[in-house]
Every structure is written in structure tokens, then in C-alpha cells.
mmCIF file of C-alpha atoms in Angstrom:
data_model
loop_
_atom_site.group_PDB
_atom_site.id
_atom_site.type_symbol
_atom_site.label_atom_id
_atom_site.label_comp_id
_atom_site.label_asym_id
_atom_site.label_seq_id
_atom_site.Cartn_x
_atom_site.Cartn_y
_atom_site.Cartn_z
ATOM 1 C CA UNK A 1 63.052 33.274 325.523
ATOM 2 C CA UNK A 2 62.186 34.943 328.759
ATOM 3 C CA UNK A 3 65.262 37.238 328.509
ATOM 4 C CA UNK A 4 63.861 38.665 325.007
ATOM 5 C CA UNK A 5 60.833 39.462 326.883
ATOM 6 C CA UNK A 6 62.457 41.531 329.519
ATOM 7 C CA UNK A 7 64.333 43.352 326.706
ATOM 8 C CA UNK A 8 61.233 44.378 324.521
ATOM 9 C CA UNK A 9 59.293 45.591 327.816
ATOM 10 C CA UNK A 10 62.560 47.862 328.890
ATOM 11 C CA UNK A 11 62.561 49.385 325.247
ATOM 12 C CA UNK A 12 58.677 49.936 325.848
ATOM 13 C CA UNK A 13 59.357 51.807 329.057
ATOM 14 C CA UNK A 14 62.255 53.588 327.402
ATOM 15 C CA UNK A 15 59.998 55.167 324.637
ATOM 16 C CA UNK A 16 57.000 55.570 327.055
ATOM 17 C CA UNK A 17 59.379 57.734 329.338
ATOM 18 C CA UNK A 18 60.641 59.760 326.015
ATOM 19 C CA UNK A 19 57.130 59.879 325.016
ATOM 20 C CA UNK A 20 56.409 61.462 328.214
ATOM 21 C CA UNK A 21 59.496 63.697 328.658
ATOM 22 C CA UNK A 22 58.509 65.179 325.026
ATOM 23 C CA UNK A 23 55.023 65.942 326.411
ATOM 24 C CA UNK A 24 55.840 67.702 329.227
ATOM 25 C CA UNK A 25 58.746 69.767 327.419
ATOM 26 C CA UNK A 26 55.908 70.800 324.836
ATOM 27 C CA UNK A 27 53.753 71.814 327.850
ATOM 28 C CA UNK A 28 56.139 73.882 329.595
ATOM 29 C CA UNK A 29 57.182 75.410 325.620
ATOM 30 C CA UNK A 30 53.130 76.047 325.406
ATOM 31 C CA UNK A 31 52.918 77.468 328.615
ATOM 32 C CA UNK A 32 55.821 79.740 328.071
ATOM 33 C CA UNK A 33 54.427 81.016 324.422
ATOM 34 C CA UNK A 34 51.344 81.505 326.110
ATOM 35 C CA UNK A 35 52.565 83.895 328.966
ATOM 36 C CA UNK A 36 54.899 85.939 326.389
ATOM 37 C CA UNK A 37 51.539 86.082 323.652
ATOM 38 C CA UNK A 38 49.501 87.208 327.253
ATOM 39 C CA UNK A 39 52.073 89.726 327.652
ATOM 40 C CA UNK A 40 52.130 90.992 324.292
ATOM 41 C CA UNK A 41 48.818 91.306 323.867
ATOM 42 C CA UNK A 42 48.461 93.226 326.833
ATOM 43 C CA UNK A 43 51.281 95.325 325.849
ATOM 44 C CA UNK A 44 48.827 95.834 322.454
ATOM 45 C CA UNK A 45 45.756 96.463 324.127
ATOM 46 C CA UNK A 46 47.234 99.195 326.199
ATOM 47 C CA UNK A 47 48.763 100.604 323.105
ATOM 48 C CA UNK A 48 45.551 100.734 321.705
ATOM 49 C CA UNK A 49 43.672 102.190 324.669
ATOM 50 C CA UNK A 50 46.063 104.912 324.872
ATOM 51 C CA UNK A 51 45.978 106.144 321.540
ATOM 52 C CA UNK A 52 42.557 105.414 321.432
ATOM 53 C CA UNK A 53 42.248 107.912 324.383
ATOM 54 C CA UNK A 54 44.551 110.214 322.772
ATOM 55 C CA UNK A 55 42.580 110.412 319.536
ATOM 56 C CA UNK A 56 39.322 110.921 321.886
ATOM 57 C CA UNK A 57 41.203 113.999 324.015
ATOM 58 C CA UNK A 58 42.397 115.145 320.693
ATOM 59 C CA UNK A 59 38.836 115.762 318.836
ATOM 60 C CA UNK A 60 37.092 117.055 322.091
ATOM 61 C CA UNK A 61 39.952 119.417 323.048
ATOM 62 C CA UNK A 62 39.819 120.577 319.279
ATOM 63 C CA UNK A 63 36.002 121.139 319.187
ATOM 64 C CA UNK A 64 35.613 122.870 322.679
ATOM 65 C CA UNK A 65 38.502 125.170 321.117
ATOM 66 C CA UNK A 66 36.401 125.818 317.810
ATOM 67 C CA UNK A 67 33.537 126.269 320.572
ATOM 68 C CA UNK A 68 35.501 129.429 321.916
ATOM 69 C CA UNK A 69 36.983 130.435 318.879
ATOM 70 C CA UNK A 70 33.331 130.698 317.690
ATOM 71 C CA UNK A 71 31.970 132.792 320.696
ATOM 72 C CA UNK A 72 35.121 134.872 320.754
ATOM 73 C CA UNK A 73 34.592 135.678 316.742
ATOM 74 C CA UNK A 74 30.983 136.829 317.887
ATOM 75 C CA UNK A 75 32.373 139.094 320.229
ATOM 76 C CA UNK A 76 35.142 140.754 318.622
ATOM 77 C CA UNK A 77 32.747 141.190 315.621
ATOM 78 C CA UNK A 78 29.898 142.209 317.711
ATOM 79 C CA UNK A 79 27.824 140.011 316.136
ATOM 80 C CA UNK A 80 24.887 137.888 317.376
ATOM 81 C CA UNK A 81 24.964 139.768 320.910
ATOM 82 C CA UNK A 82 21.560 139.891 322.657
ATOM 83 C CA UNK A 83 22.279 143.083 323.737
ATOM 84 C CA UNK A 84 24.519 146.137 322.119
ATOM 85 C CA UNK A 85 28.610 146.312 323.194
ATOM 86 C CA UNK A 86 29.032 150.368 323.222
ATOM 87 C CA UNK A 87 31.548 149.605 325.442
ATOM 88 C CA UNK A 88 35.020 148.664 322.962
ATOM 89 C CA UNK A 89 36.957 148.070 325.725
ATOM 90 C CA UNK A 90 34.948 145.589 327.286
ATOM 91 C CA UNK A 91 34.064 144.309 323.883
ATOM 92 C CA UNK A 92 38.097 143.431 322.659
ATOM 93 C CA UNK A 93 39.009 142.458 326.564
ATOM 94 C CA UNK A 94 36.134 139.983 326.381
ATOM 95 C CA UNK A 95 37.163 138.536 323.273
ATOM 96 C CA UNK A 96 40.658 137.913 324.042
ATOM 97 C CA UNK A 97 39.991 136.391 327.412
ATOM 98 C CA UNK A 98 37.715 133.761 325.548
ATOM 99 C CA UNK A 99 40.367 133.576 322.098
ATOM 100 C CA UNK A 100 42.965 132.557 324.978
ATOM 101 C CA UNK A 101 41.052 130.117 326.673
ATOM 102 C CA UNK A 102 40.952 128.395 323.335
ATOM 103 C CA UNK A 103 44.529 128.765 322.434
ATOM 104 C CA UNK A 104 45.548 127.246 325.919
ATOM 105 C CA UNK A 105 43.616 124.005 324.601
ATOM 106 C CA UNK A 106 44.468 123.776 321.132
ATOM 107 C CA UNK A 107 47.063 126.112 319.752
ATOM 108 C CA UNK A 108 45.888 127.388 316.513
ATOM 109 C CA UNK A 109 46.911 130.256 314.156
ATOM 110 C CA UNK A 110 43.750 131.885 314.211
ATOM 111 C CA UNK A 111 43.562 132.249 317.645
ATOM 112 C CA UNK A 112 46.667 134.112 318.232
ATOM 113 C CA UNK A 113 46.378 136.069 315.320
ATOM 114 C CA UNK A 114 43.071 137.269 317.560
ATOM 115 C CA UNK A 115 44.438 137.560 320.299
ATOM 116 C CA UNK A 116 47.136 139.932 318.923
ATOM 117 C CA UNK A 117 44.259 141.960 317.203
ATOM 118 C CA UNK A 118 42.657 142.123 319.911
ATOM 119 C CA UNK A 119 45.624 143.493 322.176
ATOM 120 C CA UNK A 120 45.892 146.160 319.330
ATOM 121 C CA UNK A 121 42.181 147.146 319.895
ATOM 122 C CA UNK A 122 42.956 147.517 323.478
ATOM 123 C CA UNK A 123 46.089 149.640 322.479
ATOM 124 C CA UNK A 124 48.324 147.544 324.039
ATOM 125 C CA UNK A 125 50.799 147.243 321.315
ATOM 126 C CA UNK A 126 53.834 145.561 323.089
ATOM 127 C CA UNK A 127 51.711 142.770 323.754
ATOM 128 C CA UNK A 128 50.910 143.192 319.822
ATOM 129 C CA UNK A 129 53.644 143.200 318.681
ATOM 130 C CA UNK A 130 54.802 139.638 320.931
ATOM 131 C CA UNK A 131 52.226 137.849 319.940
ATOM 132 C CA UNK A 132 52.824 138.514 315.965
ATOM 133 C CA UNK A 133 56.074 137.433 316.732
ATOM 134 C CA UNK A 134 55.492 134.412 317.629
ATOM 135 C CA UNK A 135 52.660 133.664 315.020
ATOM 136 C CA UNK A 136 56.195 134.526 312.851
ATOM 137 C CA UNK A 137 58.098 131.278 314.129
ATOM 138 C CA UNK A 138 55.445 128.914 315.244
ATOM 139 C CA UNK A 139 53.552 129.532 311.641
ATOM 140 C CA UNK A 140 55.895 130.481 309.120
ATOM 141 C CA UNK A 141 54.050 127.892 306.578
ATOM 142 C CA UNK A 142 50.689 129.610 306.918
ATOM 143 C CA UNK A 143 50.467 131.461 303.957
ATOM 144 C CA UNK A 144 46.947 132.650 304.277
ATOM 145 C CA UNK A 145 47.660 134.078 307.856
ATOM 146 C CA UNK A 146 50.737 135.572 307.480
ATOM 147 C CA UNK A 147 49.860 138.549 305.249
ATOM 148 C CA UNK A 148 47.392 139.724 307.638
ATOM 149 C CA UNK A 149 50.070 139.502 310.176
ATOM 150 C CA UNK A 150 52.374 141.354 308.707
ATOM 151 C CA UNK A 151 50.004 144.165 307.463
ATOM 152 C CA UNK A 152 48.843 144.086 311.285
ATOM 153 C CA UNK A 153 52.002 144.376 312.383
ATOM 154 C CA UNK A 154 53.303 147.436 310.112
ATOM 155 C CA UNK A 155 49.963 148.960 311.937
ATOM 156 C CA UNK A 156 51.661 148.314 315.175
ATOM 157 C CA UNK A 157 54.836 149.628 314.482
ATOM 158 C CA UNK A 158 52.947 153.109 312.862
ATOM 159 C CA UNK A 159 51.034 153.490 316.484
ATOM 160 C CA UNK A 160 54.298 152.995 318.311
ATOM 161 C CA UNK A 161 55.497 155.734 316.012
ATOM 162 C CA UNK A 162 58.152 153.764 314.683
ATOM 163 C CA UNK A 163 57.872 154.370 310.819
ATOM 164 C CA UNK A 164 60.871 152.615 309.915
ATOM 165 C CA UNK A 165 60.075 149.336 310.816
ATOM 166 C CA UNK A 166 56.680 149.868 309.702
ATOM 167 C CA UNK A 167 58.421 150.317 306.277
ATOM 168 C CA UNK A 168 60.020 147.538 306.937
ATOM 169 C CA UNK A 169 57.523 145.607 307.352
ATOM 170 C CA UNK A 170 55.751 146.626 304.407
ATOM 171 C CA UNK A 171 58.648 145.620 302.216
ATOM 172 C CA UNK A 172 58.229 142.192 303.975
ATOM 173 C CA UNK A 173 54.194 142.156 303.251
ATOM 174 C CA UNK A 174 55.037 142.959 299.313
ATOM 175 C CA UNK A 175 57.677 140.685 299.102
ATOM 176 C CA UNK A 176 55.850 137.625 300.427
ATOM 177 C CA UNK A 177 52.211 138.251 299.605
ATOM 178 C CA UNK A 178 50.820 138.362 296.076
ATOM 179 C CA UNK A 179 47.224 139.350 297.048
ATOM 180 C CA UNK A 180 48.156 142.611 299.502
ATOM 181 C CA UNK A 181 51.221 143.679 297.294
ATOM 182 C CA UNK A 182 48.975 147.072 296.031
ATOM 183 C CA UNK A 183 47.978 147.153 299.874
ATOM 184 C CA UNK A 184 51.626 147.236 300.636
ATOM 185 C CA UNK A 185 52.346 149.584 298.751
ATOM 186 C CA UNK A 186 49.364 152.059 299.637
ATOM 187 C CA UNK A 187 50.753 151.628 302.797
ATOM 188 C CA UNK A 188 53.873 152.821 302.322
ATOM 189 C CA UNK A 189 53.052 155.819 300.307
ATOM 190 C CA UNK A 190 50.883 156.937 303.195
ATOM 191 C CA UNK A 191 53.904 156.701 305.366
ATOM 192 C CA UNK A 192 56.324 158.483 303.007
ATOM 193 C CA UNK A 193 53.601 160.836 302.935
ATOM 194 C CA UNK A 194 53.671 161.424 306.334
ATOM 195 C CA UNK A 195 57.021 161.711 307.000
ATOM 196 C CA UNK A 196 57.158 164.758 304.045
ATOM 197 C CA UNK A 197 58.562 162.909 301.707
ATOM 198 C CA UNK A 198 56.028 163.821 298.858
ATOM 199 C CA UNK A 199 58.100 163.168 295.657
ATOM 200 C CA UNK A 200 59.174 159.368 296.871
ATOM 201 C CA UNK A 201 55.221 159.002 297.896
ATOM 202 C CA UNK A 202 54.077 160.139 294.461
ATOM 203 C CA UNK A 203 56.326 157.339 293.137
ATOM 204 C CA UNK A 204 54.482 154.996 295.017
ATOM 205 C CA UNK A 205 50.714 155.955 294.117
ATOM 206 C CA UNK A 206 52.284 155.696 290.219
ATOM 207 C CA UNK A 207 53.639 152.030 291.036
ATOM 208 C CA UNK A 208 50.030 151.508 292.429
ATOM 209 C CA UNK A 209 48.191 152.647 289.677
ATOM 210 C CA UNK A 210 50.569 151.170 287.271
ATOM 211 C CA UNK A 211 51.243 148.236 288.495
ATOM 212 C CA UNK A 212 47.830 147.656 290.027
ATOM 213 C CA UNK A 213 45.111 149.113 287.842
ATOM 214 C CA UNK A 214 42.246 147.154 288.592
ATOM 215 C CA UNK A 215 43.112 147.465 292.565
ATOM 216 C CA UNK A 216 40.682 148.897 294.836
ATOM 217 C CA UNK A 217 42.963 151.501 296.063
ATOM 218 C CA UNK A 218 43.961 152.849 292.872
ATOM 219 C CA UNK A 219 41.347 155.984 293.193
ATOM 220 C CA UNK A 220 43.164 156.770 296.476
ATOM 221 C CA UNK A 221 46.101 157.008 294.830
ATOM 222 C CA UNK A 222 44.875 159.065 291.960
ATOM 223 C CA UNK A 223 43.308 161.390 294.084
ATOM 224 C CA UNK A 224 45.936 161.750 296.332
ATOM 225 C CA UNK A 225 48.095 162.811 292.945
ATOM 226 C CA UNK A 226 45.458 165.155 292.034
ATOM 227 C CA UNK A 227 45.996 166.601 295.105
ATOM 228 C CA UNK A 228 49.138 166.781 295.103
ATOM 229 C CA UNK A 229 49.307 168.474 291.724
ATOM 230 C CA UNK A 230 46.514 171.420 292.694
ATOM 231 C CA UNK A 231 49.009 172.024 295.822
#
């Protein structure tokens, strides 16, 4: 009897041990999960944080830069001013200094669109001309802009005295612009024009008119007909 004793207390022990060995494997199991968790979460919260502060650089760089844009519309428009610009010069240079303040913080199409027109104010028309061209291939999807940059860049080319490109150009405005296709080719007539070739100008003021009755630069071209026909 005694020896079954001795056996049933050594099985006891045995699953007391196992008991105990299971325990402390689960602990060390827990304590691992909890350190990778700890480090994942972490890894989250940073995340977080950093887009967080991304978001929060985002919106304040983009409304300081509508800030400028504002104040540099004012300028080049001469509007609100407490006192009278007579001065152009200083007028366009103080505009684009303040358009590319706002462009260096958030690039935006209607800031270097300014700050082109505002280099062909000054009559720098290189500088022009550069800036257009990149509007070209940063913001070839912005339909609304690029009309006005191609009109403004035919302008360009007619200061620099190069008429063909200006032509150019102007095929370029007609082609990809329904709104400034009679503008286009008003444009070109004038050039044609210009260059004494009357018969290929008249064709354009009849396109206009044809074309383009309603447009607001139909009585141009009518009158420039008229004149054509008393010369």
C-alpha cells in the first residue's frame, strides 16, 4: 500500500511541474505578443502623427499661399490700394515678387500663369515666354488655364517680333480652345494683316463673321472689311 502512495504523489508532482512549465511558456508567449503589439502600435502612432502633421503643413502652406495669391491679385489689378500705383513698373515688379513667394510654397497654376503675366508687363519676355512653358508641361490638364496661356503666349512671340510662332500659336489656341476659337482667329487676321498679306486676312475676318456671328469681335472684323473695300 505505501508504494501506491509514493506513485500517486510523483504523478501529482509530474502534472504540477507541467502545470507550471505551461504557465510560464504562456507568460513568456504574453510577454512577447505584448512587446511586438507595443511596437506596432508605436509604429501606428507615429504613422499617424506624421501624416497628421503632413495634413496640418499641407492646409497652412496652402492658405498662406491663397494669402499671397490674394495680395498679389490686388496689386497686379491695382485694386484695393490705399494709395494710387502710377508707377507700372513698380506695380507688376511688386506683384510678381509676392505671386512667387506663393508659388515657392504651394505650386499652383494660377500663380505662374501671374507670374508670367507679370514678366510680360515688365517686358521681359524671355522670362515670359519660360514660364508659359512650363505652365505647358506641369499643367497640360488645366483646361481653363491653358487658353489664356496660349493667347498670352502668341502675345509674347508678336513683341519678340516673331510672327510665325505667334501664328503658330494661334493655330494651337483654336485648335484646343472652344471658347477663344473667334479670338484666335482675330488674332491671326491682325497678324496677316500686318505682315501685308491683306487677301489671306480678309479670309479670316469672313471665317470670323461666319463662323462666329454672335462673337464680340465680329464688328472688328466687319469694319476692318469695310475698310478694306473703301481702300
Amino acid at each position: 500500500m505505501p508504494k501506491q502512495i509514493k506513485k500517486k504523489i510523483s504523478k501529482t508532482l509530474n502534472a504540477e511541474a507541467e502545470v507550471k512549465n505551461k504557465l510560464y511558456s504562456l507568460k513568456d508567449t504574453f510577454q512577447e505578443r505584448k512587446k511586438t503589439i507595443l511596437k506596432y502600435s508605436t509604429g501606428i502612432i507615429v504613422v499617424i502623427m506624421a501624416i497628421a502633421s503632413f495634413l496640418f503643413y499641407s492646409y497652412t502652406s496652402q492658405k498662406k499661399a491663397k494669402m499671397l495669391e490674394y495680395e498679389a491679385y490686388n496689386i497686379y489689378y491695382n485694386e484695393y490700394q490705399k494709395l494710387p500705383l502710377d508707377n507700372k513698373e513698380l506695380q507688376y515688379k511688386n506683384a510678381l515678387e509676392i505671386f512667387k513667394k506663393a508659388y515657392e510654397i504651394k505650386k499652383s497654376p494660377s500663380s505662374l500663369f501671374y507670374i508670367a503675366s507679370c514678366y510680360y508687363e515688365l517686358g521681359k519676355y524671355d522670362d515670359a515666354l519660360n514660364a508659359l512653358n512650363v505652365f505647358i508641361k506641369k499643367y497640360s490638364d488645366e483646361d481653363n488655364f491653358l487658353p489664356l496661356v496660349y493667347q498670352k503666349m502668341a502675345m509674347v512671340y508678336v513683341k519678340k517680333g516673331n510672327i510665325t510662332e505667334a501664328m503658330k500659336t494661334l493655330d494651337i489656341l483654336y485648335n484646343k480652345s472652344d471658347i477663344y476659337k473667334d479670338l484666335a482667329i482675330m488674332e491671326y487676321g491682325s497678324l496677316l494683316e500686318k505682315e501685308g498679306k491683306s487677301e489671306e486676312a480678309k479670309k479670316k475676318y469672313k471665317e470670323l463673321i461666319t463662323k462666329f456671328p454672335a462673337s464680340p469681335f465680329t464688328d472688328d472684323a466687319q469694319t476692318k472689311l469695310s475698310k478694306e473695300k473703301e481702300g
